[in-house]
PDB file of C-alpha atoms in Angstrom:
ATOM      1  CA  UNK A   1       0.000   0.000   0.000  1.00 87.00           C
ATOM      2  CA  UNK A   2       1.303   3.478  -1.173  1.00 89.00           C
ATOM      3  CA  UNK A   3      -0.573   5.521   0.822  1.00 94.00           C
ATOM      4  CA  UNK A   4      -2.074   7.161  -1.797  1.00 97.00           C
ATOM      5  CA  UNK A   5      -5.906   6.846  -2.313  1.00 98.00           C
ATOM      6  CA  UNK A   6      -8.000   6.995  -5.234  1.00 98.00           C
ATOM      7  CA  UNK A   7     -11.435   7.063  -5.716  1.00 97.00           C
ATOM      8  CA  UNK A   8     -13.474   6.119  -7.237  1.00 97.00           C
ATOM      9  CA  UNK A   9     -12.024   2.675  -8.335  1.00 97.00           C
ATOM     10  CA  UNK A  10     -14.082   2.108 -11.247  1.00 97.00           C
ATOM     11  CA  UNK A  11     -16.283   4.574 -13.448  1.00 97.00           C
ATOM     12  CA  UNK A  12     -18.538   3.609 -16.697  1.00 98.00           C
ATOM     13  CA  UNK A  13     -20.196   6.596 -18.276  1.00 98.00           C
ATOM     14  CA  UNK A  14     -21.299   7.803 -21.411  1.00 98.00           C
ATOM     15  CA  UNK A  15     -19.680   9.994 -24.301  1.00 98.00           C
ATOM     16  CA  UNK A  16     -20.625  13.598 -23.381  1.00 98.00           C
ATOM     17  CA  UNK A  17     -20.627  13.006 -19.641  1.00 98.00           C
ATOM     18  CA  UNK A  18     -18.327  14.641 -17.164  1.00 98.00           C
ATOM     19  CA  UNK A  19     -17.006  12.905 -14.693  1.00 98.00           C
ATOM     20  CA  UNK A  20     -14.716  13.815 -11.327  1.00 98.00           C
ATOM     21  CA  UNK A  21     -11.819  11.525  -9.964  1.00 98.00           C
ATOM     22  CA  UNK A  22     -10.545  12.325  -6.546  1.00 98.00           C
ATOM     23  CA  UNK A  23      -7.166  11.225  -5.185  1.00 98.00           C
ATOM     24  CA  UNK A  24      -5.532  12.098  -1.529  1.00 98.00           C
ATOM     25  CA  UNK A  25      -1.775  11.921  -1.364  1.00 96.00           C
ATOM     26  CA  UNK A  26       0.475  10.324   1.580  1.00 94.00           C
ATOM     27  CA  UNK A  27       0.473  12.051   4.292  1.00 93.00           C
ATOM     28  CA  UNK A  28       2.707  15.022   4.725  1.00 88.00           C
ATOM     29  CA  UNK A  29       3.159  14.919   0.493  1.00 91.00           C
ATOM     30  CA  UNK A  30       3.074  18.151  -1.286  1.00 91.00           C
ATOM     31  CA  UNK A  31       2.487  17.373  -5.061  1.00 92.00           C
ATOM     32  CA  UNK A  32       0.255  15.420  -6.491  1.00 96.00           C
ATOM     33  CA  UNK A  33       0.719  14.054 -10.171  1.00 96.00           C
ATOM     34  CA  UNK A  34      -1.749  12.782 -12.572  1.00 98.00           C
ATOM     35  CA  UNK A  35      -1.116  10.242 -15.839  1.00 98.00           C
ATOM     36  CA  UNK A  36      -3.160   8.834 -17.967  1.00 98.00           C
ATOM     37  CA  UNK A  37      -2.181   5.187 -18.811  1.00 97.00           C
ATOM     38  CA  UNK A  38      -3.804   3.854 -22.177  1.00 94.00           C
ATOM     39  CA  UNK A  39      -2.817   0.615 -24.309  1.00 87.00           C
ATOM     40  CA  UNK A  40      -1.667   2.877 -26.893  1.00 85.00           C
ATOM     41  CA  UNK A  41      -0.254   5.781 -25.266  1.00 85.00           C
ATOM     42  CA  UNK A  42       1.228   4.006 -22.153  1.00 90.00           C
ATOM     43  CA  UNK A  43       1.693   6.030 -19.103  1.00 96.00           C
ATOM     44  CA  UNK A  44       1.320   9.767 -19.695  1.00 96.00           C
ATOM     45  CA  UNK A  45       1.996  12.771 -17.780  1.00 96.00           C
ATOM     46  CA  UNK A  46      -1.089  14.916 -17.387  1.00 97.00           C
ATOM     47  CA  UNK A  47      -0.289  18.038 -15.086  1.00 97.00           C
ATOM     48  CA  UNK A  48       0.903  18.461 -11.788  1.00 95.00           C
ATOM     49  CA  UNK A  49       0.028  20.251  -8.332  1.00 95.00           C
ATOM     50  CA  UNK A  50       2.384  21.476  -5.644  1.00 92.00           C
ATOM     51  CA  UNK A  51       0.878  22.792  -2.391  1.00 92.00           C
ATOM     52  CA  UNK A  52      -2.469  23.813  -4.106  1.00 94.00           C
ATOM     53  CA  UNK A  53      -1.199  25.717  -7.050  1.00 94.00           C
ATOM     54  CA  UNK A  54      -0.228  24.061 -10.366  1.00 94.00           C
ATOM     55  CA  UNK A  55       3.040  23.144 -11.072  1.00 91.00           C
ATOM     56  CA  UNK A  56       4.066  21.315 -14.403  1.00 92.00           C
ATOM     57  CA  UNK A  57       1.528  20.475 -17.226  1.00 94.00           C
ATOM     58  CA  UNK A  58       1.763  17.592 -19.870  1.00 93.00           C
ATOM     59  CA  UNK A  59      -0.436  16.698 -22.713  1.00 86.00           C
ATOM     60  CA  UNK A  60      -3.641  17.506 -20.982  1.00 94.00           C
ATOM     61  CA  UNK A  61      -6.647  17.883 -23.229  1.00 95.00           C
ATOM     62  CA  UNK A  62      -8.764  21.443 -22.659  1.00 96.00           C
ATOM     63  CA  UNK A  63     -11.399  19.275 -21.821  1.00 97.00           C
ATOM     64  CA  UNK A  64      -9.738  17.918 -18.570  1.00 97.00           C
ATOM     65  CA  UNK A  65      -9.161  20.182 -15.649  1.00 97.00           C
ATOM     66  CA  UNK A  66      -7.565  19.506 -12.126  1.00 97.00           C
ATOM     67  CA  UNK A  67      -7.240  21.352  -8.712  1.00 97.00           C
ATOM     68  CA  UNK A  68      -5.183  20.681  -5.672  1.00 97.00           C
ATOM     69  CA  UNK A  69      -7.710  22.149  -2.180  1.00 97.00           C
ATOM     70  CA  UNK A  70      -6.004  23.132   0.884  1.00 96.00           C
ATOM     71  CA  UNK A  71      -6.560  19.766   2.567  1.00 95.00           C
ATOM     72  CA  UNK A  72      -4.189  18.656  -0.032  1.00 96.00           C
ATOM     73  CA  UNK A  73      -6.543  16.175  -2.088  1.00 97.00           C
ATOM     74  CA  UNK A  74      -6.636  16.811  -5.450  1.00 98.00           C
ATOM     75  CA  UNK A  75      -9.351  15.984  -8.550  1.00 98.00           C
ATOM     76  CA  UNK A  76      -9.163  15.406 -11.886  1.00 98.00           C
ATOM     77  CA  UNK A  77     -12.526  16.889 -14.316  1.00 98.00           C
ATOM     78  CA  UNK A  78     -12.560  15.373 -17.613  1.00 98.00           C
ATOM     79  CA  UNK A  79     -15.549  16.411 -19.297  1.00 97.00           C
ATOM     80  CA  UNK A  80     -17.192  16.023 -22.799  1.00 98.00           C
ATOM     81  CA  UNK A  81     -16.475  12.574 -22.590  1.00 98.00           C
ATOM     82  CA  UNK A  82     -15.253  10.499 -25.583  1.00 97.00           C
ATOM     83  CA  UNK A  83     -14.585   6.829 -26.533  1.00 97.00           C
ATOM     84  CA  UNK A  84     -10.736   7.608 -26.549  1.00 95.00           C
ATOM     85  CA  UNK A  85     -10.539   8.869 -23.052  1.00 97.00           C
ATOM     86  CA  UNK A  86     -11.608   5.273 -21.850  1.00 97.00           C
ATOM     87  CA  UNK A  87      -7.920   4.118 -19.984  1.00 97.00           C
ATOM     88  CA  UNK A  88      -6.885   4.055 -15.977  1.00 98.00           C
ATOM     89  CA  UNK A  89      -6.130   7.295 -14.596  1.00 98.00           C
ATOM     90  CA  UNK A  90      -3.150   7.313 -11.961  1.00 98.00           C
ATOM     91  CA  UNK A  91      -2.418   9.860  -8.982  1.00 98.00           C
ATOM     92  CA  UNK A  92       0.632   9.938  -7.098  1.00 97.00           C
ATOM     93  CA  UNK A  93       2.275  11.690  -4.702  1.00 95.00           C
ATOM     94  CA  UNK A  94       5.553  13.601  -3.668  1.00 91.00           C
ATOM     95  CA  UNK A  95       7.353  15.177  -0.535  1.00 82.00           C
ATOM     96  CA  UNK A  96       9.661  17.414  -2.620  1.00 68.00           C
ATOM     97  CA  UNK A  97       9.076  19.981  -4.951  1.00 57.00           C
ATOM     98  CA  UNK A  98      11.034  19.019  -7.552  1.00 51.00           C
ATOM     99  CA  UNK A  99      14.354  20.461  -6.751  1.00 51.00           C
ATOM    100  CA  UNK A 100      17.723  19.192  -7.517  1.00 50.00           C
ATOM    101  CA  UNK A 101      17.673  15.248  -6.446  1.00 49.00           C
ATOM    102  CA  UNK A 102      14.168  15.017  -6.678  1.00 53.00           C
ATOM    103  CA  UNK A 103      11.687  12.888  -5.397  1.00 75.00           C
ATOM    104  CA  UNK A 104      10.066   9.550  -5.850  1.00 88.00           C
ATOM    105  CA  UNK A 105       6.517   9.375  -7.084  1.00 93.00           C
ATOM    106  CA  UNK A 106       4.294   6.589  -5.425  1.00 95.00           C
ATOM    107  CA  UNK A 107       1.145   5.861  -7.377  1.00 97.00           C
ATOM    108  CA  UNK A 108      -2.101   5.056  -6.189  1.00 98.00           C
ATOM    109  CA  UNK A 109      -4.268   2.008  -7.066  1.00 97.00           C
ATOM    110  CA  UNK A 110      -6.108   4.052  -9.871  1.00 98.00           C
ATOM    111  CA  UNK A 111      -8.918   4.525 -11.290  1.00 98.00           C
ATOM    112  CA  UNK A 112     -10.455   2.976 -14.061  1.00 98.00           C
ATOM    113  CA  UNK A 113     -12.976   4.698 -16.827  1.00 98.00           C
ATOM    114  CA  UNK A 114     -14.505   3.133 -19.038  1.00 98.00           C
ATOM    115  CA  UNK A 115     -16.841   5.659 -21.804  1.00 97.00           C
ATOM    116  CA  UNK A 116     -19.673   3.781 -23.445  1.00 96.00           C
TER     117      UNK A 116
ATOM    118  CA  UNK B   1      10.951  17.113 -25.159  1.00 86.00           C
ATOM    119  CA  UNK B   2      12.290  14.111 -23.427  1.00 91.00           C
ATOM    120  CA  UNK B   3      12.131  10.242 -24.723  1.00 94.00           C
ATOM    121  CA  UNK B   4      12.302   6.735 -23.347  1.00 97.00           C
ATOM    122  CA  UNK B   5      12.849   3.990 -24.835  1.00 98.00           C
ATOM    123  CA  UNK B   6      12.717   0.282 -23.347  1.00 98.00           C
ATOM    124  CA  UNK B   7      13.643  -3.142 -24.635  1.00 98.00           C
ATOM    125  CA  UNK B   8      12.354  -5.923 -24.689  1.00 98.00           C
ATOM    126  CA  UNK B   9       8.864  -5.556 -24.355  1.00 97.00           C
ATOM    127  CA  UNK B  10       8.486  -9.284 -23.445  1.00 98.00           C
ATOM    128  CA  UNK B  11      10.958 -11.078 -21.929  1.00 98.00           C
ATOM    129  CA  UNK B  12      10.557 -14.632 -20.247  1.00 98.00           C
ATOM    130  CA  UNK B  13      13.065 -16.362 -17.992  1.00 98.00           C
ATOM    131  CA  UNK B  14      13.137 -19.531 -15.638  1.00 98.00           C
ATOM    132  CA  UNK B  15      12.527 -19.110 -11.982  1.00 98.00           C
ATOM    133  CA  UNK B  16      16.159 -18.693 -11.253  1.00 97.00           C
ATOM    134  CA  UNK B  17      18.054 -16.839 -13.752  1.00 97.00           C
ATOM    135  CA  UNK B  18      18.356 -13.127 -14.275  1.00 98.00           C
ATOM    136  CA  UNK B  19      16.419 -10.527 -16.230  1.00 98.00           C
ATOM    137  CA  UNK B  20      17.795  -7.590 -17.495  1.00 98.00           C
ATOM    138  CA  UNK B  21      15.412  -4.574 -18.992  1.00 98.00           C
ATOM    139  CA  UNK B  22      17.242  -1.435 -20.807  1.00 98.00           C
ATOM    140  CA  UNK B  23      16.278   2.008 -21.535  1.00 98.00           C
ATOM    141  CA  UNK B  24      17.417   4.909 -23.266  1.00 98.00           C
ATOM    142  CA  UNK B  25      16.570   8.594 -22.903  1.00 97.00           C
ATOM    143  CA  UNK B  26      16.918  11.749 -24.903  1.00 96.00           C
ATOM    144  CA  UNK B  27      17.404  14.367 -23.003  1.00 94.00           C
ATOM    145  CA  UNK B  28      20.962  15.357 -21.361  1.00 93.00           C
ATOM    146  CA  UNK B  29      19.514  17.020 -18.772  1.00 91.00           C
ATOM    147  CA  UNK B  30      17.537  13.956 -16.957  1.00 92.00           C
ATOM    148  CA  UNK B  31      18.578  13.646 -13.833  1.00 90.00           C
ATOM    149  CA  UNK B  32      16.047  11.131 -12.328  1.00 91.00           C
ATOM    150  CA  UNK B  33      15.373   7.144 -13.333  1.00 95.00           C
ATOM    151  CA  UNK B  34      13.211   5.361 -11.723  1.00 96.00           C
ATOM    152  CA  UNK B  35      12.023   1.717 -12.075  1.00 98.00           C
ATOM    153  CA  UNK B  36       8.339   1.126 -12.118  1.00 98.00           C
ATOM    154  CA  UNK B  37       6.487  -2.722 -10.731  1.00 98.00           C
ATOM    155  CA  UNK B  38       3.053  -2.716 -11.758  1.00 97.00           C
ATOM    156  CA  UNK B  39       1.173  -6.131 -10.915  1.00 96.00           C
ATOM    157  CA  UNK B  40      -1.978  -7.006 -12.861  1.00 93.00           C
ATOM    158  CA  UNK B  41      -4.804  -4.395 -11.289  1.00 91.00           C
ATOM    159  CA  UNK B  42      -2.421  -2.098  -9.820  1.00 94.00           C
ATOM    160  CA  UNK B  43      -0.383   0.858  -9.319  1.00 96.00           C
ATOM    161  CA  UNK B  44       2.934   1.254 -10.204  1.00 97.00           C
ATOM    162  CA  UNK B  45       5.255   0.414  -7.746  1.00 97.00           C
ATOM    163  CA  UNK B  46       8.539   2.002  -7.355  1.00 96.00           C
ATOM    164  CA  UNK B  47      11.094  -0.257  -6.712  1.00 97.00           C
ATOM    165  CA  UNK B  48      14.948   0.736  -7.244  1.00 96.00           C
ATOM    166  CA  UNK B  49      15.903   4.148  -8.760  1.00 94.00           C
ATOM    167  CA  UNK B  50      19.332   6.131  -9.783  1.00 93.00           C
ATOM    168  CA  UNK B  51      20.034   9.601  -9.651  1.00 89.00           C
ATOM    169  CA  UNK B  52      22.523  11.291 -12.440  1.00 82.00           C
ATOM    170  CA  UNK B  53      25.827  11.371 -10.241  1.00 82.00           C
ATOM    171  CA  UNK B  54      25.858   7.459  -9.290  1.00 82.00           C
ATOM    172  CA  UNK B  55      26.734   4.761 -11.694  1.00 90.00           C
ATOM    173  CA  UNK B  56      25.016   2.006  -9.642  1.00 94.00           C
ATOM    174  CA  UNK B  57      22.207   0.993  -6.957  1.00 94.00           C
ATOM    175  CA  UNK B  58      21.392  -2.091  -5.543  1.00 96.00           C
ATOM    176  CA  UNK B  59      18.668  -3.446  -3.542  1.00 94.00           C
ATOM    177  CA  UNK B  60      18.873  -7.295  -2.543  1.00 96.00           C
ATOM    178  CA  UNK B  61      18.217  -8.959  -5.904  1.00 97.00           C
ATOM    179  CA  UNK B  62      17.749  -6.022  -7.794  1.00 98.00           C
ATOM    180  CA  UNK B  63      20.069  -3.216  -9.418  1.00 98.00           C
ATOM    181  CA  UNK B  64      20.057  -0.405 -11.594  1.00 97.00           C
ATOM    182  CA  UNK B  65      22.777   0.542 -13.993  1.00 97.00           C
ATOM    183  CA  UNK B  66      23.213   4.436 -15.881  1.00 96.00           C
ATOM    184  CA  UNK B  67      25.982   5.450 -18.108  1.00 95.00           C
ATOM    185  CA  UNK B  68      25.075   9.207 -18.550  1.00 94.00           C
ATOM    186  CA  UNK B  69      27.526   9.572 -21.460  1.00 93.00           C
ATOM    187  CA  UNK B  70      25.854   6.916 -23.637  1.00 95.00           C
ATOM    188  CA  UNK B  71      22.057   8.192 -22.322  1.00 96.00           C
ATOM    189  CA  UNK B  72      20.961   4.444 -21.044  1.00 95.00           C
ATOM    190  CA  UNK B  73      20.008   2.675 -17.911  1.00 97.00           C
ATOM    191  CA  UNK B  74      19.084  -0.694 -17.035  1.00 98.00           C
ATOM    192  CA  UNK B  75      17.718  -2.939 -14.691  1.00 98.00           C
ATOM    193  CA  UNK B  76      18.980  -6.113 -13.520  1.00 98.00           C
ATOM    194  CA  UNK B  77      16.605  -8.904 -11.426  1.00 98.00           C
ATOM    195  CA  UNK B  78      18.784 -11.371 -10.056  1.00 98.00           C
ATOM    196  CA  UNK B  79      17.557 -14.860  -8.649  1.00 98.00           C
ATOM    197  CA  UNK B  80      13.739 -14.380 -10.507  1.00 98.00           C
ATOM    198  CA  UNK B  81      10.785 -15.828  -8.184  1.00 97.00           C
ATOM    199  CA  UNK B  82       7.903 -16.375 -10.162  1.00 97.00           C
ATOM    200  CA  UNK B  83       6.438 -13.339  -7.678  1.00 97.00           C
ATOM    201  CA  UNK B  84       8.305 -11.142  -9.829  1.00 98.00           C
ATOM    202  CA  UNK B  85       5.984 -11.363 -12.758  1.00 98.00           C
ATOM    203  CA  UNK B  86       4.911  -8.294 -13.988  1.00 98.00           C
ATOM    204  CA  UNK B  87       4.882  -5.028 -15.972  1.00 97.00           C
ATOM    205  CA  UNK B  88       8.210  -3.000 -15.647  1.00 98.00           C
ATOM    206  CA  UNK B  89       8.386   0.595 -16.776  1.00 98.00           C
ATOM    207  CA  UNK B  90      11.324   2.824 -16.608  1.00 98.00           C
ATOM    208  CA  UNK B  91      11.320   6.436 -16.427  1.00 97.00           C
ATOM    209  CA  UNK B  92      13.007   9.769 -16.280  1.00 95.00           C
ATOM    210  CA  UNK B  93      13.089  13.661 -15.326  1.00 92.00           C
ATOM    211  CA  UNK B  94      15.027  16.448 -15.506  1.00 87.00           C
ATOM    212  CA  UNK B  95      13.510  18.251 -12.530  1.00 80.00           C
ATOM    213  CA  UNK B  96      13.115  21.413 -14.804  1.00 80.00           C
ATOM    214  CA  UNK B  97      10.518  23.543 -13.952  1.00 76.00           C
ATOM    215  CA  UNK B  98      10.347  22.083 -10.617  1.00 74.00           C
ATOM    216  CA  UNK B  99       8.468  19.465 -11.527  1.00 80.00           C
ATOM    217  CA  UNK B 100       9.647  15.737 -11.197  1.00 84.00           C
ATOM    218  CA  UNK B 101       7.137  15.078 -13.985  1.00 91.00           C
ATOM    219  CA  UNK B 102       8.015  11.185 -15.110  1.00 94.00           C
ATOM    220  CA  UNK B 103       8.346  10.321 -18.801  1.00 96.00           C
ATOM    221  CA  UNK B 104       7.943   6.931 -18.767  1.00 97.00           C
ATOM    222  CA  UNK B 105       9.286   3.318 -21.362  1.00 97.00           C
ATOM    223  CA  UNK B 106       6.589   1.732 -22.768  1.00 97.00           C
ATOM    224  CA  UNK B 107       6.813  -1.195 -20.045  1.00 97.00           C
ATOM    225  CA  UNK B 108       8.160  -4.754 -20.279  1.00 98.00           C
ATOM    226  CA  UNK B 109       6.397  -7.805 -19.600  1.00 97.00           C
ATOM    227  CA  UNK B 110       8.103 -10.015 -17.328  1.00 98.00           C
ATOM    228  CA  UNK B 111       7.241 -14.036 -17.138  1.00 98.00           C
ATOM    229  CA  UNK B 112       9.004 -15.859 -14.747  1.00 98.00           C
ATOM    230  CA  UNK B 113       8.022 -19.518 -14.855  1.00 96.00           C
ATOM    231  CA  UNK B 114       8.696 -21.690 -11.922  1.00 94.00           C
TER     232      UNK B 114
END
């Protein structure tokens, strides 16, 4: 166990349909990551959080949005739902900022969404 | 912007003998490589990683290899248990930004058979 909890663990929905996926880093963790991981595409970065304000961004569609709240917990919006956004969406975690050294990642359990 | 590639993308062994996984990157100014475990209906684990100035890192039965001047690393899995069956991704940042955002391999599939 990470220590890093997602929920919720599965989702089915419909093209068009927004959805919300919350995660809650370890404690005492500052950033929170999100990736998309798809047969295709593999593990992707999506954009990053550091103590509530956002710190890095990947290839995240317009249509997906995130936040980081003071309790630390962050979610992930993906709206206007299509077939192609059907893939298990990771959180995970960091103590450090990103400065020189860096800092390991641990990865929740996921969720899964599948778009019917 | 950075790139990672890993080989094989299968690779079977018997319960016993060692695996090795390699990747390259493309970007000089990685810093970061971790090594990813992600069982069937889980999370990525981390499990070993190296930062730019060491060569080497072990852990038990498992080590981690980076020669910054050729831009590869790999991971070696000594004494496979069939419990080490699984998806292995390898990654790496450069910490620019100040983001440790992960670029990760494409993942190798591991089959240890008893």
């Amino acid at each position: 166990d990470s220590g890093v909890t997602q929920t919720p663990k599965h989702l089915i929905t419909a093209t068009g349909q927004r959805v919300t996926l919350r995660c809650s880093p370890r404690s005492g963790d500052l950033s929170v990551y999100w990736y998309q991981q798809s047969l295709d595409q593999g593990l992707q970065f999506l954009i990053q959080y550091y103590n509530g304000e956002e710190r890095a961004k990947g290839n995240i569609l317009e249509r997906f949005s995130a936040q980081q709240f003071p309790d630390l917990h962050s979610e992930l919006n993906l709206s206007s739902l299509e077939l192609g956004d059907s893939a298990l969406y990771f959180c995970a975690s960091s103590t450090h900022p990103g400065l020189a050294g860096g800092g390991e990642q641990f990865f929740g359990p996921g969720t899964r969404l599948t778009v019917l | 912007g950075e790139n990672v590639e890993q080989h094989p993308s299968t690779l079977s062994v018997q319960e016993g003998d060692s695996a090795v996984i390699k990747c390259t990157y493309s970007d000089s100014a990685s810093n970061y490589f971790p090594w990813y475990k992600q069982e069937l209906g889980k999370g990525p684990q981390l499990i070993i990683d190296i930062r730019s100035n060491v060569g080497e890192k072990k852990d038990q039965r498992i080590a981690v290899t980076l020669n910054k001047t050729a831009k590869h690393f790999s991971l070696h899995i000594t004494e496979t248990q069939p419990e080490d069956s699984a998806v292995y991704f390898c990654a790496a940042s450069n910490g620019q930004g100040g983001s440790e955002k992960l670029v990760f391999g494409k993942g190798t599939k591991l089959t240890v058979n008893p």
